[in-house]
Amino acid sequence: MDDRPQTVKSKNGLPSAVRGQKNMNTSSNGLLTTIIIFGASGDLTQRKLIPSLFNLFRKRRTPKKFQIVGFGATEFTNEAFQKHLLKGLKEFAGYEFTTEEWDVFAPNLHYLSGKYKESSDFQKLADYLTKLENNEEANRLFYMALPPTLFPTIIENLGSSNQLHENGGWRRVVLEKPFGTDLESAITLNKQVHKALHENQIYRIDHYLGKETVQNILFTRFANTIFEPIWNRNYIDHVQITVAEKVGLEHRAGFYDSVGVLRDMFQNHLLQLLTLVAMEPPASFSASALRNEKVKVLSAIKPMTPEQVSTDTVRAQYKGYTEEKDVQADSTTPTYAALRLFINNWRWKGVPFYLRSGKNLAEKQSQIIIQFKEPPLAMFPMQTMKPNMLVLYLQPDEGVHLRFEAKSPDKVNETKSVDMEFHYDEAFGKTAIPESYERLLLDAIQGDASLFTRADEVETAWSLIDPILQTWETHQTPPLAVYKPSTWGPAEADMLLAKDGRRWLNEDE
Ligand code: BG6
């Protein structure tokens, strides 16, 4: 029976209008879909997964027949689990919902406690699911909302309890990041999961790809004809990709200290942003066409030599980091990094891509700046003129600005930089942008892997990050810089661009 609410309308304009709409409300084969969440008592489930699934349900986008089973070490009855999730919804959902909506959704939530390393508990899970699915064919989406060290064990246990075999319903596994801690561990992890799963059953999450504004990079480029002809080394001077965080370590200091900013943000999010800016137009939006192009971009970047690492990277730690709780007193873990990368292909040869990200910075600000070249002939006084710039604001205040020069009135030949602006909240309303997990969960249910990273993509990304990590960690080169919290990072990062006669553009300059 379709027990989803009848009255909730989606205010979500862009994605449903443009992409994925034909599949809305389907699980593609009409079977019951069970979503099994490992790590169900954890933070991610309460803050992101359930709020996203509930909102999809309210928008009538979940499969008609669907249920969620939480699995974890914590003991919960179904009722206690539902209560725990409701508490999370009230705190984290970020949207209003009614008691009636919750009352319709809650009976779909079940819980089974068990140990991840105990193979008999997986047989227990298999039996539990079979019973819940009335012994009928069903689709199963297994979501790993827990540390990656547990992935191989869980997948092996799922395999040996015969839960990954597809005969009728599909079987898919969603893997949270981080996928490995270096190239070698990522290759090993890929091998381990490939023992039990085909690549097309694996959905590796990078939540940045679920962000509307990140998908909008492709729409800006390929749904318009005006940008693509100038999207190359003939017109673009350089590209800046910034993912600045105002927050510090929050409650993850122990984890973060063993990882650092390069593994936490660059191997995945920043390199993904770079691929979307730099890739060639794919022949279609299919998962393989899109991901082939992304892999090509990553493969066109040469891994850095140790010398390049010392000149083209900056690693830094905010002042006071080592005094934080759960951080080693002598830790050299970087909380900020800046890189200068080149893509060695016809389109981008010689155009620097500057990437930076850090914690405890002045503002939360994720943006991509495409800085165009100066006009070839200086007919007007250059001191008042700035080069054209396209800024993709990813968060907050999502939107796009195009900066160009206009003649200042009542002056002979002065110009002023002005912006053409698009803001999501003005164009689509304040609540238009959904949580990125909504889109990713829906895509995984619908079998669309285009916004998930493929095995070769993850490994190629690691092959770029590995040499940097090795030089940083083995040779401590370049020296660890220090920056004051609530600033835009260390002076060394400014130097990285200054050497090229450029500078970072912060906020709305
Ligand atoms: C996560 C990182 O992947 O992304 C966190 O592990 C970081 O350290 C977070 O804070 C940033 O995500 P967002 O969506 O807030 O930009």
mmCIF file with all atom_site columns, C-alpha atoms in Angstrom, residues 17-129:
data_model
loop_
_atom_site.group_PDB
_atom_site.id
_atom_site.type_symbol
_atom_site.label_atom_id
_atom_site.label_alt_id
_atom_site.label_comp_id
_atom_site.label_asym_id
_atom_site.label_entity_id
_atom_site.label_seq_id
_atom_site.pdbx_PDB_ins_code
_atom_site.Cartn_x
_atom_site.Cartn_y
_atom_site.Cartn_z
_atom_site.occupancy
_atom_site.B_iso_or_equiv
_atom_site.pdbx_formal_charge
_atom_site.auth_seq_id
_atom_site.auth_comp_id
_atom_site.auth_asym_id
_atom_site.auth_atom_id
_atom_site.pdbx_PDB_model_num
ATOM 1   C CA . ALA A 1 17  ? 12.404 20.066  -13.150 1.00 0.00 ? 17  ALA A CA 1
ATOM 2   C CA . VAL A 1 18  ? 15.547 19.162  -14.963 1.00 0.00 ? 18  VAL A CA 1
ATOM 3   C CA . ARG A 1 19  ? 16.877 15.785  -14.072 1.00 0.00 ? 19  ARG A CA 1
ATOM 4   C CA . GLY A 1 20  ? 15.728 12.554  -12.533 1.00 0.00 ? 20  GLY A CA 1
ATOM 5   C CA . GLN A 1 21  ? 12.077 13.534  -12.737 1.00 0.00 ? 21  GLN A CA 1
ATOM 6   C CA . LYS A 1 22  ? 11.020 10.694  -14.943 1.00 0.00 ? 22  LYS A CA 1
ATOM 7   C CA . ASN A 1 23  ? 12.103 8.288   -12.252 1.00 0.00 ? 23  ASN A CA 1
ATOM 8   C CA . MET A 1 24  ? 10.488 10.033  -9.303  1.00 0.00 ? 24  MET A CA 1
ATOM 9   C CA . ASN A 1 25  ? 8.326  7.760   -7.182  1.00 0.00 ? 25  ASN A CA 1
ATOM 10  C CA . THR A 1 26  ? 9.807  4.586   -8.513  1.00 0.00 ? 26  THR A CA 1
ATOM 11  C CA . SER A 1 27  ? 12.281 2.063   -7.258  1.00 0.00 ? 27  SER A CA 1
ATOM 12  C CA . SER A 1 28  ? 12.583 1.012   -10.902 1.00 0.00 ? 28  SER A CA 1
ATOM 13  C CA . ASN A 1 29  ? 11.127 -2.482  -10.531 1.00 0.00 ? 29  ASN A CA 1
ATOM 14  C CA . GLY A 1 30  ? 8.108  -1.997  -8.238  1.00 0.00 ? 30  GLY A CA 1
ATOM 15  C CA . LEU A 1 31  ? 9.409  -4.364  -5.556  1.00 0.00 ? 31  LEU A CA 1
ATOM 16  C CA . LEU A 1 32  ? 9.535  -3.509  -1.890  1.00 0.00 ? 32  LEU A CA 1
ATOM 17  C CA . THR A 1 33  ? 12.775 -1.653  -1.098  1.00 0.00 ? 33  THR A CA 1
ATOM 18  C CA . THR A 1 34  ? 14.495 -2.158  2.237   1.00 0.00 ? 34  THR A CA 1
ATOM 19  C CA . ILE A 1 35  ? 17.186 0.283   3.310   1.00 0.00 ? 35  ILE A CA 1
ATOM 20  C CA . ILE A 1 36  ? 19.483 -1.255  5.886   1.00 0.00 ? 36  ILE A CA 1
ATOM 21  C CA . ILE A 1 37  ? 21.623 1.223   7.777   1.00 0.00 ? 37  ILE A CA 1
ATOM 22  C CA . PHE A 1 38  ? 24.749 -0.044  9.538   1.00 0.00 ? 38  PHE A CA 1
ATOM 23  C CA . GLY A 1 39  ? 25.727 2.434   12.223  1.00 0.00 ? 39  GLY A CA 1
ATOM 24  C CA . ALA A 1 40  ? 22.073 3.254   12.767  1.00 0.00 ? 40  ALA A CA 1
ATOM 25  C CA . SER A 1 41  ? 22.504 4.605   16.279  1.00 0.00 ? 41  SER A CA 1
ATOM 26  C CA . GLY A 1 42  ? 25.182 7.060   15.145  1.00 0.00 ? 42  GLY A CA 1
ATOM 27  C CA . ASP A 1 43  ? 25.309 10.729  14.330  1.00 0.00 ? 43  ASP A CA 1
ATOM 28  C CA . LEU A 1 44  ? 25.074 10.507  10.561  1.00 0.00 ? 44  LEU A CA 1
ATOM 29  C CA . THR A 1 45  ? 21.865 8.483   10.709  1.00 0.00 ? 45  THR A CA 1
ATOM 30  C CA . GLN A 1 46  ? 20.222 10.895  13.102  1.00 0.00 ? 46  GLN A CA 1
ATOM 31  C CA . ARG A 1 47  ? 21.440 14.130  11.529  1.00 0.00 ? 47  ARG A CA 1
ATOM 32  C CA . LYS A 1 48  ? 21.422 13.388  7.819   1.00 0.00 ? 48  LYS A CA 1
ATOM 33  C CA . LEU A 1 49  ? 20.120 10.018  6.667   1.00 0.00 ? 49  LEU A CA 1
ATOM 34  C CA . ILE A 1 50  ? 16.750 9.891   8.408   1.00 0.00 ? 50  ILE A CA 1
ATOM 35  C CA . PRO A 1 51  ? 15.956 13.601  7.875   1.00 0.00 ? 51  PRO A CA 1
ATOM 36  C CA . SER A 1 52  ? 16.724 13.084  4.170   1.00 0.00 ? 52  SER A CA 1
ATOM 37  C CA . LEU A 1 53  ? 14.730 9.859   3.848   1.00 0.00 ? 53  LEU A CA 1
ATOM 38  C CA . PHE A 1 54  ? 11.809 11.379  5.731   1.00 0.00 ? 54  PHE A CA 1
ATOM 39  C CA . ASN A 1 55  ? 11.809 14.428  3.471   1.00 0.00 ? 55  ASN A CA 1
ATOM 40  C CA . LEU A 1 56  ? 11.927 12.225  0.371   1.00 0.00 ? 56  LEU A CA 1
ATOM 41  C CA . PHE A 1 57  ? 8.981  10.333  1.820   1.00 0.00 ? 57  PHE A CA 1
ATOM 42  C CA . ARG A 1 58  ? 7.087  13.603  2.413   1.00 0.00 ? 58  ARG A CA 1
ATOM 43  C CA . LYS A 1 59  ? 7.779  14.574  -1.198  1.00 0.00 ? 59  LYS A CA 1
ATOM 44  C CA . ARG A 1 60  ? 6.488  11.166  -2.317  1.00 0.00 ? 60  ARG A CA 1
ATOM 45  C CA . ARG A 1 61  ? 9.837  10.269  -3.867  1.00 0.00 ? 61  ARG A CA 1
ATOM 46  C CA . THR A 1 62  ? 10.656 7.152   -1.898  1.00 0.00 ? 62  THR A CA 1
ATOM 47  C CA . PRO A 1 63  ? 9.548  3.880   -3.496  1.00 0.00 ? 63  PRO A CA 1
ATOM 48  C CA . LYS A 1 64  ? 5.877  3.133   -2.944  1.00 0.00 ? 64  LYS A CA 1
ATOM 49  C CA . LYS A 1 65  ? 6.763  0.129   -0.810  1.00 0.00 ? 65  LYS A CA 1
ATOM 50  C CA . PHE A 1 66  ? 9.706  0.857   1.384   1.00 0.00 ? 66  PHE A CA 1
ATOM 51  C CA . GLN A 1 67  ? 11.089 0.333   4.873   1.00 0.00 ? 67  GLN A CA 1
ATOM 52  C CA . ILE A 1 68  ? 14.205 1.133   6.836   1.00 0.00 ? 68  ILE A CA 1
ATOM 53  C CA . VAL A 1 69  ? 16.048 -1.254  9.115   1.00 0.00 ? 69  VAL A CA 1
ATOM 54  C CA . GLY A 1 70  ? 18.633 0.112   11.502  1.00 0.00 ? 70  GLY A CA 1
ATOM 55  C CA . PHE A 1 71  ? 21.413 -2.238  12.541  1.00 0.00 ? 71  PHE A CA 1
ATOM 56  C CA . GLY A 1 72  ? 23.936 -1.426  15.241  1.00 0.00 ? 72  GLY A CA 1
ATOM 57  C CA . ALA A 1 73  ? 25.603 -2.453  18.451  1.00 0.00 ? 73  ALA A CA 1
ATOM 58  C CA . THR A 1 74  ? 23.310 -0.322  20.625  1.00 0.00 ? 74  THR A CA 1
ATOM 59  C CA . GLU A 1 75  ? 20.231 -2.102  21.977  1.00 0.00 ? 75  GLU A CA 1
ATOM 60  C CA . PHE A 1 76  ? 17.014 -0.428  20.825  1.00 0.00 ? 76  PHE A CA 1
ATOM 61  C CA . THR A 1 77  ? 13.438 -1.547  20.542  1.00 0.00 ? 77  THR A CA 1
ATOM 62  C CA . ASN A 1 78  ? 11.706 -0.324  17.389  1.00 0.00 ? 78  ASN A CA 1
ATOM 63  C CA . GLU A 1 79  ? 9.865  2.259   19.481  1.00 0.00 ? 79  GLU A CA 1
ATOM 64  C CA . ALA A 1 80  ? 13.045 3.521   21.165  1.00 0.00 ? 80  ALA A CA 1
ATOM 65  C CA . PHE A 1 81  ? 14.761 3.740   17.773  1.00 0.00 ? 81  PHE A CA 1
ATOM 66  C CA . GLN A 1 82  ? 11.881 5.737   16.330  1.00 0.00 ? 82  GLN A CA 1
ATOM 67  C CA . LYS A 1 83  ? 11.897 8.052   19.349  1.00 0.00 ? 83  LYS A CA 1
ATOM 68  C CA . HIS A 1 84  ? 15.638 8.593   19.000  1.00 0.00 ? 84  HIS A CA 1
ATOM 69  C CA . LEU A 1 85  ? 15.225 9.471   15.318  1.00 0.00 ? 85  LEU A CA 1
ATOM 70  C CA . LEU A 1 86  ? 12.310 11.797  15.963  1.00 0.00 ? 86  LEU A CA 1
ATOM 71  C CA . LYS A 1 87  ? 14.459 13.690  18.448  1.00 0.00 ? 87  LYS A CA 1
ATOM 72  C CA . GLY A 1 88  ? 17.141 14.016  15.758  1.00 0.00 ? 88  GLY A CA 1
ATOM 73  C CA . LEU A 1 89  ? 14.596 15.208  13.217  1.00 0.00 ? 89  LEU A CA 1
ATOM 74  C CA . LYS A 1 90  ? 13.366 17.955  15.499  1.00 0.00 ? 90  LYS A CA 1
ATOM 75  C CA . GLU A 1 91  ? 16.907 19.120  16.050  1.00 0.00 ? 91  GLU A CA 1
ATOM 76  C CA . PHE A 1 92  ? 18.529 18.673  12.651  1.00 0.00 ? 92  PHE A CA 1
ATOM 77  C CA . ALA A 1 93  ? 15.931 18.367  9.879   1.00 0.00 ? 93  ALA A CA 1
ATOM 78  C CA . GLY A 1 94  ? 15.827 22.068  9.074   1.00 0.00 ? 94  GLY A CA 1
ATOM 79  C CA . TYR A 1 95  ? 12.257 21.807  7.747   1.00 0.00 ? 95  TYR A CA 1
ATOM 80  C CA . GLU A 1 96  ? 8.848  21.812  9.350   1.00 0.00 ? 96  GLU A CA 1
ATOM 81  C CA . PHE A 1 97  ? 6.814  18.635  9.468   1.00 0.00 ? 97  PHE A CA 1
ATOM 82  C CA . THR A 1 98  ? 3.560  17.567  11.046  1.00 0.00 ? 98  THR A CA 1
ATOM 83  C CA . THR A 1 99  ? 2.891  14.854  13.628  1.00 0.00 ? 99  THR A CA 1
ATOM 84  C CA . GLU A 1 100 ? 0.613  13.184  11.076  1.00 0.00 ? 100 GLU A CA 1
ATOM 85  C CA . GLU A 1 101 ? 3.469  12.916  8.590   1.00 0.00 ? 101 GLU A CA 1
ATOM 86  C CA . TRP A 1 102 ? 5.738  11.403  11.200  1.00 0.00 ? 102 TRP A CA 1
ATOM 87  C CA . ASP A 1 103 ? 3.044  8.985   12.321  1.00 0.00 ? 103 ASP A CA 1
ATOM 88  C CA . VAL A 1 104 ? 2.735  7.653   8.781   1.00 0.00 ? 104 VAL A CA 1
ATOM 89  C CA . PHE A 1 105 ? 6.498  7.399   8.332   1.00 0.00 ? 105 PHE A CA 1
ATOM 90  C CA . ALA A 1 106 ? 7.517  5.966   11.729  1.00 0.00 ? 106 ALA A CA 1
ATOM 91  C CA . PRO A 1 107 ? 6.070  2.433   11.280  1.00 0.00 ? 107 PRO A CA 1
ATOM 92  C CA . ASN A 1 108 ? 8.511  1.983   8.377   1.00 0.00 ? 108 ASN A CA 1
ATOM 93  C CA . LEU A 1 109 ? 11.426 2.191   10.826  1.00 0.00 ? 109 LEU A CA 1
ATOM 94  C CA . HIS A 1 110 ? 12.724 -1.015  12.380  1.00 0.00 ? 110 HIS A CA 1
ATOM 95  C CA . TYR A 1 111 ? 15.777 -1.889  14.400  1.00 0.00 ? 111 TYR A CA 1
ATOM 96  C CA . LEU A 1 112 ? 17.876 -4.953  14.950  1.00 0.00 ? 112 LEU A CA 1
ATOM 97  C CA . SER A 1 113 ? 20.881 -4.990  17.241  1.00 0.00 ? 113 SER A CA 1
ATOM 98  C CA . GLY A 1 114 ? 23.928 -6.992  16.350  1.00 0.00 ? 114 GLY A CA 1
ATOM 99  C CA . LYS A 1 115 ? 27.705 -7.008  16.128  1.00 0.00 ? 115 LYS A CA 1
ATOM 100 C CA . TYR A 1 116 ? 29.445 -6.141  12.865  1.00 0.00 ? 116 TYR A CA 1
ATOM 101 C CA . LYS A 1 117 ? 32.145 -8.747  13.349  1.00 0.00 ? 117 LYS A CA 1
ATOM 102 C CA . GLU A 1 118 ? 29.783 -11.556 14.303  1.00 0.00 ? 118 GLU A CA 1
ATOM 103 C CA . SER A 1 119 ? 28.855 -13.609 11.251  1.00 0.00 ? 119 SER A CA 1
ATOM 104 C CA . SER A 1 120 ? 25.935 -15.247 13.110  1.00 0.00 ? 120 SER A CA 1
ATOM 105 C CA . ASP A 1 121 ? 24.412 -11.783 13.588  1.00 0.00 ? 121 ASP A CA 1
ATOM 106 C CA . PHE A 1 122 ? 24.346 -11.405 9.799   1.00 0.00 ? 122 PHE A CA 1
ATOM 107 C CA . GLN A 1 123 ? 22.438 -14.654 9.490   1.00 0.00 ? 123 GLN A CA 1
ATOM 108 C CA . LYS A 1 124 ? 20.096 -13.184 12.074  1.00 0.00 ? 124 LYS A CA 1
ATOM 109 C CA . LEU A 1 125 ? 19.801 -10.059 9.893   1.00 0.00 ? 125 LEU A CA 1
ATOM 110 C CA . ALA A 1 126 ? 19.139 -12.138 6.781   1.00 0.00 ? 126 ALA A CA 1
ATOM 111 C CA . ASP A 1 127 ? 16.328 -14.015 8.537   1.00 0.00 ? 127 ASP A CA 1
ATOM 112 C CA . TYR A 1 128 ? 14.923 -10.794 9.989   1.00 0.00 ? 128 TYR A CA 1
ATOM 113 C CA . LEU A 1 129 ? 14.815 -9.148  6.547   1.00 0.00 ? 129 LEU A CA 1
#
